[in-house]
Amino acid sequence: MDDFEITFVTLGCTDSLALNYDSLAITDDGSCLYCDLSNNIILSNPSDSILCDGFAVCNSTSSFPITSYLWTDFSGNVISTQNFVSNLCNDIYFLNVTDSIGCSITDTIISGVIFGCTDSTAFNFEWFASVDDGSCIPFIFGCTDSTAINYNPF
């Protein structure tokens, strides 16, 4: 009787950068899935500092169907689950879009004028502020131990 060998070839996605990478796969079967989700957002800011009449529309593209939109305000409140949102105030908003294979993208939208500290070297720098309101607090380096000889009360 002749000896023979049976070889099993495990097919799957062999690209470690793909969503469905299979570390056990030996031969790539062309099934790799990649995220290519992107957003294009059109924003209309509020007409002044006290009105909430702004709106935004999102055009998302992906090789796979879009399954969800989630717009939230800076406090985390859901304000829309569609590709558009209205009644925007001067505030910071977040948009999370997900497609059918689980790819997700989150964008930060700054609507209107946001007052705050715009000095990136300040202790209380606010990356989202568009107008400096004079509230910046500089970093002060030194000894904070009041019993030390080099104590700096400032």
Coordinates of N, CA and C in Angstrom, one line a residue:
M1 N 0.8 -1.2 0.0 CA 0.0 0.0 0.0 C 0.9 1.2 0.0
D2 N 0.5 2.2 -0.8 CA 1.3 3.5 -0.9 C 0.9 4.4 0.2
D3 N 1.9 5.1 0.7 CA 1.6 6.2 1.6 C 1.2 7.5 0.8
F4 N 0.2 8.1 1.4 CA -0.1 9.4 0.7 C -0.4 10.4 1.8
E5 N -0.4 11.7 1.4 CA -0.5 12.8 2.4 C -1.7 13.6 2.0
I6 N -2.5 14.0 3.0 CA -3.7 14.9 2.7 C -3.3 16.2 3.3
T7 N -3.4 17.2 2.4 CA -3.1 18.6 2.8 C -4.4 19.4 2.8
F8 N -4.6 20.1 3.9 CA -5.8 21.0 4.0 C -5.3 22.4 3.8
V9 N -5.9 23.1 2.9 CA -5.6 24.5 2.7 C -6.7 25.4 3.3
T10 N -6.3 26.2 4.2 CA -7.3 27.1 4.8 C -7.4 28.4 4.0
L11 N -8.5 28.6 3.5 CA -8.8 29.8 2.7 C -9.3 30.9 3.6
G12 N -9.1 32.2 3.2 CA -9.6 33.3 4.0 C -8.8 34.6 3.6
C13 N -9.1 35.6 4.4 CA -8.4 36.9 4.2 C -7.1 36.9 4.9
T14 N -6.0 37.1 4.2 CA -4.6 37.0 4.8 C -4.0 38.4 5.0
D15 N -4.8 39.5 4.7 CA -4.3 40.8 4.9 C -4.6 41.3 6.3
S16 N -3.6 41.5 7.1 CA -3.8 41.8 8.5 C -4.4 43.2 8.7
L17 N -4.4 44.0 7.6 CA -5.1 45.4 7.7 C -6.5 45.3 7.4
A18 N -7.0 44.2 7.0 CA -8.5 44.1 6.6 C -9.3 43.8 7.9
L19 N -10.6 44.2 7.8 CA -11.5 44.0 8.9 C -11.7 42.5 9.2
N20 N -11.7 41.7 8.2 CA -12.0 40.3 8.4 C -10.7 39.4 8.3
Y21 N -9.6 39.9 8.7 CA -8.3 39.2 8.7 C -8.5 37.9 9.4
D22 N -8.0 36.8 8.8 CA -8.1 35.4 9.4 C -6.6 35.0 9.6
S23 N -6.2 35.0 10.8 CA -4.8 34.6 11.1 C -4.5 33.1 10.8
L24 N -5.6 32.3 10.7 CA -5.4 30.9 10.4 C -5.4 30.6 8.9
A25 N -5.8 31.6 8.1 CA -5.8 31.4 6.6 C -4.4 31.3 6.1
I26 N -4.2 30.4 5.2 CA -2.9 30.2 4.5 C -3.0 30.8 3.1
T27 N -4.1 30.7 2.4 CA -4.3 31.2 1.1 C -5.4 32.2 1.0
D28 N -5.0 33.4 0.4 CA -6.0 34.4 0.4 C -7.1 34.1 -0.7
D29 N -8.3 34.2 -0.3 CA -9.4 33.9 -1.2 C -10.1 35.1 -1.8
G30 N -9.5 36.3 -1.6 CA -10.1 37.5 -2.1 C -11.3 38.1 -1.3
S31 N -11.5 37.6 -0.1 CA -12.7 38.0 0.7 C -12.4 39.2 1.6
C32 N -11.2 39.8 1.6 CA -10.9 40.9 2.5 C -11.8 42.1 2.4
L33 N -12.2 42.6 3.5 CA -13.0 43.8 3.6 C -12.3 45.0 4.2
Y34 N -12.4 46.1 3.6 CA -11.7 47.3 4.1 C -12.7 48.5 4.3
C35 N -12.4 49.3 5.3 CA -13.2 50.5 5.5 C -12.8 51.6 4.6
D36 N -13.8 52.1 3.9 CA -13.6 53.3 3.0 C -14.6 54.3 3.2
L37 N -15.2 54.3 4.4 CA -16.3 55.3 4.7 C -15.7 56.7 4.8
S38 N -16.4 57.6 4.2 CA -16.0 59.0 4.3 C -17.2 59.9 4.4
N39 N -17.1 61.1 5.0 CA -18.2 62.1 5.1 C -17.9 63.4 4.4
N40 N -18.9 64.0 3.8 CA -18.8 65.4 3.3 C -19.9 66.1 4.0
I41 N -19.6 67.1 4.8 CA -20.6 67.8 5.6 C -20.8 69.2 5.1
I42 N -22.0 69.6 4.9 CA -22.3 71.0 4.5 C -23.0 71.6 5.7
L43 N -22.4 72.7 6.2 CA -22.9 73.3 7.4 C -23.4 74.7 7.2
S44 N -24.5 75.1 7.7 CA -25.0 76.4 7.7 C -25.1 76.9 9.1
N45 N -24.2 77.8 9.5 CA -24.1 78.3 10.9 C -25.4 79.1 11.3
P46 N -25.6 79.2 12.6 CA -26.8 80.0 13.0 C -26.6 81.5 12.5
S47 N -27.7 82.2 12.3 CA -27.6 83.5 11.7 C -27.1 84.6 12.7
D48 N -27.1 84.3 14.0 CA -26.5 85.2 15.0 C -26.2 84.4 16.2
S49 N -25.7 85.1 17.3 CA -25.2 84.4 18.5 C -26.3 83.8 19.4
I50 N -27.5 84.2 19.2 CA -28.5 83.8 20.1 C -29.6 82.9 19.4
L51 N -29.6 82.8 18.1 CA -30.6 82.0 17.4 C -30.0 80.6 17.2
C52 N -30.9 79.6 17.1 CA -30.6 78.2 16.8 C -31.2 77.8 15.5
D53 N -30.8 78.5 14.4 CA -31.4 78.3 13.1 C -30.4 77.7 12.1
G54 N -29.3 77.1 12.6 CA -28.3 76.5 11.8 C -28.7 75.1 11.4
F55 N -28.1 74.5 10.4 CA -28.4 73.1 10.0 C -27.1 72.5 9.3
A56 N -27.1 71.2 9.2 CA -26.0 70.5 8.6 C -26.6 69.3 7.8
V57 N -26.0 69.0 6.7 CA -26.3 67.8 5.9 C -25.0 67.0 5.7
C58 N -25.1 65.7 5.8 CA -24.0 64.9 5.6 C -24.2 63.9 4.4
N59 N -23.2 63.9 3.5 CA -23.2 63.0 2.4 C -22.1 62.0 2.7
S60 N -22.5 60.7 3.1 CA -21.5 59.7 3.4 C -21.4 58.7 2.2
T61 N -20.1 58.3 2.0 CA -19.9 57.3 0.9 C -19.1 56.1 1.5
S62 N -19.5 55.0 1.0 CA -18.8 53.7 1.5 C -19.1 52.7 0.4
S63 N -18.3 51.7 0.3 CA -18.6 50.5 -0.6 C -19.7 49.7 -0.1
F64 N -20.1 50.0 1.2 CA -21.2 49.2 1.8 C -22.3 50.1 2.3
P65 N -23.5 49.7 2.4 CA -24.6 50.6 2.8 C -24.4 51.2 4.1
I66 N -24.8 52.5 4.2 CA -24.8 53.2 5.5 C -26.0 52.7 6.3
T67 N -25.7 52.4 7.6 CA -26.7 51.8 8.4 C -27.2 52.8 9.5
S68 N -26.3 53.7 9.9 CA -26.8 54.7 10.9 C -26.0 56.0 10.9
Y69 N -26.8 57.0 11.3 CA -26.3 58.4 11.5 C -26.6 58.7 13.0
L70 N -25.7 59.3 13.7 CA -26.0 59.7 15.0 C -25.3 61.1 15.3
W71 N -26.2 62.1 15.4 CA -25.7 63.5 15.7 C -25.9 63.7 17.2
T72 N -24.9 64.2 17.9 CA -25.0 64.6 19.3 C -24.5 66.0 19.5
D73 N -25.0 66.6 20.6 CA -24.4 67.9 20.9 C -23.2 67.7 21.9
F74 N -22.6 68.8 22.3 CA -21.5 68.8 23.2 C -21.7 68.0 24.5
S75 N -23.0 68.1 25.0 CA -23.4 67.4 26.2 C -23.7 65.9 26.0
G76 N -23.7 65.5 24.8 CA -24.0 64.0 24.5 C -25.4 63.7 24.2
N77 N -26.3 64.8 24.1 CA -27.7 64.6 23.8 C -27.8 64.2 22.3
V78 N -28.6 63.2 22.0 CA -28.9 62.9 20.6 C -29.8 63.9 20.0
I79 N -29.4 64.5 18.9 CA -30.3 65.5 18.2 C -30.8 65.1 16.9
S80 N -30.2 64.0 16.3 CA -30.8 63.5 15.0 C -30.2 62.1 14.8
T81 N -30.9 61.3 14.1 CA -30.5 60.0 13.6 C -30.6 59.9 12.1
Q82 N -30.7 61.0 11.4 CA -30.8 61.1 10.0 C -29.5 61.6 9.4
N83 N -29.4 61.8 8.1 CA -28.2 62.4 7.5 C -28.2 63.9 7.6
F84 N -29.2 64.5 8.2 CA -29.3 65.9 8.4 C -29.7 66.3 9.8
V85 N -29.4 67.5 10.2 CA -29.8 68.0 11.5 C -30.2 69.5 11.4
S86 N -31.2 69.9 12.1 CA -31.6 71.3 12.1 C -31.6 71.9 13.5
N87 N -31.9 73.2 13.6 CA -32.0 73.9 14.8 C -30.6 73.9 15.6
L88 N -29.5 74.0 14.8 CA -28.2 74.1 15.4 C -28.0 75.5 16.0
C89 N -27.4 75.5 17.2 CA -27.0 76.7 17.9 C -25.5 76.9 17.7
N90 N -24.9 78.0 18.3 CA -23.5 78.1 18.4 C -23.0 77.1 19.4
D91 N -22.4 76.0 18.9 CA -22.0 74.9 19.8 C -21.1 74.0 19.0
I92 N -20.8 72.9 19.7 CA -19.9 71.8 19.1 C -20.8 70.6 19.0
Y93 N -20.8 70.0 17.8 CA -21.6 68.8 17.6 C -20.7 67.6 17.1
F94 N -21.2 66.4 17.3 CA -20.5 65.2 16.8 C -21.4 64.4 15.9
L95 N -20.8 63.9 14.8 CA -21.6 63.0 13.9 C -20.8 61.7 13.8
N96 N -21.6 60.6 14.1 CA -21.0 59.3 14.0 C -21.8 58.6 12.9
V97 N -21.1 58.1 11.9 CA -21.8 57.3 10.8 C -21.2 55.9 10.7
T98 N -22.1 54.9 10.6 CA -21.6 53.5 10.5 C -22.2 52.9 9.3
D99 N -21.4 52.0 8.7 CA -21.9 51.2 7.5 C -22.2 49.8 7.9
S100 N -22.6 49.0 6.9 CA -23.1 47.6 7.2 C -22.1 46.6 7.6
I101 N -20.8 46.9 7.4 CA -19.8 46.0 7.9 C -19.1 46.5 9.2
G102 N -19.7 47.5 9.8 CA -19.2 48.0 11.1 C -18.2 49.1 11.0
C103 N -17.8 49.6 9.8 CA -16.9 50.7 9.7 C -17.6 51.9 10.3
S104 N -16.9 52.8 11.0 CA -17.5 53.9 11.7 C -16.5 55.1 11.6
I105 N -17.1 56.3 11.5 CA -16.3 57.5 11.4 C -17.0 58.5 12.2
T106 N -16.3 59.3 13.0 CA -16.8 60.4 13.8 C -16.2 61.7 13.4
D107 N -17.1 62.7 13.2 CA -16.6 64.0 12.8 C -17.0 65.0 13.9
T108 N -16.2 66.0 14.2 CA -16.5 67.1 15.1 C -16.9 68.3 14.2
I109 N -18.1 68.9 14.5 CA -18.5 70.0 13.8 C -18.7 71.2 14.7
I110 N -18.0 72.3 14.4 CA -18.1 73.5 15.2 C -19.0 74.5 14.5
S111 N -20.2 74.8 15.1 CA -21.2 75.6 14.5 C -21.2 77.0 15.1
G112 N -21.0 78.0 14.2 CA -21.0 79.4 14.7 C -19.8 79.8 15.5
V113 N -20.0 80.7 16.4 CA -18.9 81.4 17.1 C -18.9 80.7 18.5
I114 N -17.7 80.2 18.9 CA -17.5 79.6 20.2 C -16.5 80.4 20.9
F115 N -16.9 81.0 22.1 CA -16.0 81.8 22.9 C -15.2 80.9 23.8
G116 N -14.0 81.3 24.1 CA -13.1 80.6 25.0 C -11.7 81.0 24.8
C117 N -10.8 80.2 25.5 CA -9.4 80.5 25.4 C -8.8 79.9 24.2
T118 N -8.2 80.8 23.3 CA -7.6 80.3 22.0 C -6.1 80.2 22.1
D119 N -5.4 80.5 23.2 CA -4.0 80.4 23.4 C -3.6 79.0 23.7
S120 N -3.0 78.3 22.7 CA -2.6 76.9 22.9 C -1.6 76.6 24.0
T121 N -0.9 77.7 24.5 CA 0.1 77.5 25.6 C -0.6 77.7 26.9
A122 N -1.9 78.1 27.0 CA -2.5 78.4 28.2 C -3.0 77.1 28.9
F123 N -3.2 77.2 30.2 CA -3.6 76.1 31.1 C -5.0 75.6 30.6
N124 N -5.9 76.6 30.3 CA -7.3 76.3 30.0 C -7.6 76.4 28.5
F125 N -6.6 76.1 27.6 CA -6.8 76.2 26.2 C -8.0 75.3 25.7
E126 N -8.9 75.9 24.9 CA -10.0 75.2 24.4 C -9.9 75.1 22.9
W127 N -9.6 73.9 22.4 CA -9.3 73.7 21.0 C -10.5 74.1 20.1
F128 N -11.7 74.1 20.6 CA -12.8 74.3 19.8 C -13.2 75.8 19.8
A129 N -12.6 76.6 20.6 CA -13.0 78.1 20.6 C -12.5 78.8 19.3
S130 N -13.4 79.6 18.8 CA -13.1 80.3 17.6 C -12.8 81.8 17.9
V131 N -13.3 82.3 19.1 CA -13.0 83.7 19.5 C -12.5 83.7 20.9
D132 N -11.4 84.4 21.1 CA -10.8 84.5 22.4 C -11.6 85.4 23.3
D133 N -12.0 84.9 24.5 CA -12.8 85.7 25.4 C -12.0 86.3 26.5
G134 N -10.7 86.2 26.5 CA -9.9 86.8 27.5 C -9.8 85.9 28.8
S135 N -10.2 84.7 28.7 CA -10.2 83.9 29.9 C -9.0 83.0 30.1
C136 N -8.0 83.1 29.2 CA -6.8 82.3 29.3 C -6.0 82.4 30.6
I137 N -5.6 81.3 31.1 CA -4.8 81.2 32.3 C -3.5 80.7 32.0
P138 N -2.4 81.4 32.1 CA -1.0 80.9 31.7 C -0.6 79.9 32.7
F139 N 0.3 79.0 32.2 CA 0.9 78.0 33.1 C 1.9 78.8 33.9
I140 N 2.0 78.5 35.2 CA 3.0 79.1 36.1 C 3.8 77.9 36.7
F141 N 5.1 78.0 36.4 CA 6.0 76.9 36.9 C 6.7 77.4 38.1
G142 N 6.9 76.5 39.0 CA 7.6 76.8 40.2 C 7.2 75.9 41.4
C143 N 7.7 76.1 42.5 CA 7.5 75.3 43.7 C 6.2 75.7 44.3
T144 N 5.3 74.8 44.7 CA 4.0 75.0 45.3 C 4.0 74.6 46.7
D145 N 5.1 74.3 47.3 CA 5.2 73.9 48.7 C 5.5 75.2 49.5
S146 N 4.6 75.7 50.3 CA 4.7 76.9 51.0 C 5.8 76.9 52.1
T147 N 6.3 75.7 52.5 CA 7.3 75.6 53.5 C 8.7 75.6 52.9
A148 N 8.8 75.6 51.5 CA 10.1 75.5 50.9 C 10.7 76.9 50.7
I149 N 12.0 77.0 50.6 CA 12.7 78.2 50.4 C 12.4 78.9 49.1
N150 N 12.2 78.0 48.1 CA 11.9 78.6 46.7 C 10.4 78.6 46.4
Y151 N 9.6 78.7 47.4 CA 8.1 78.7 47.2 C 7.7 79.9 46.3
N152 N 6.8 79.6 45.3 CA 6.3 80.6 44.4 C 4.8 80.7 44.6
P153 N 4.3 81.7 45.2 CA 2.9 81.8 45.5 C 2.0 82.1 44.2
F154 N 2.7 82.3 43.1 CA 1.9 82.6 41.9 C 1.9 81.4 41.0

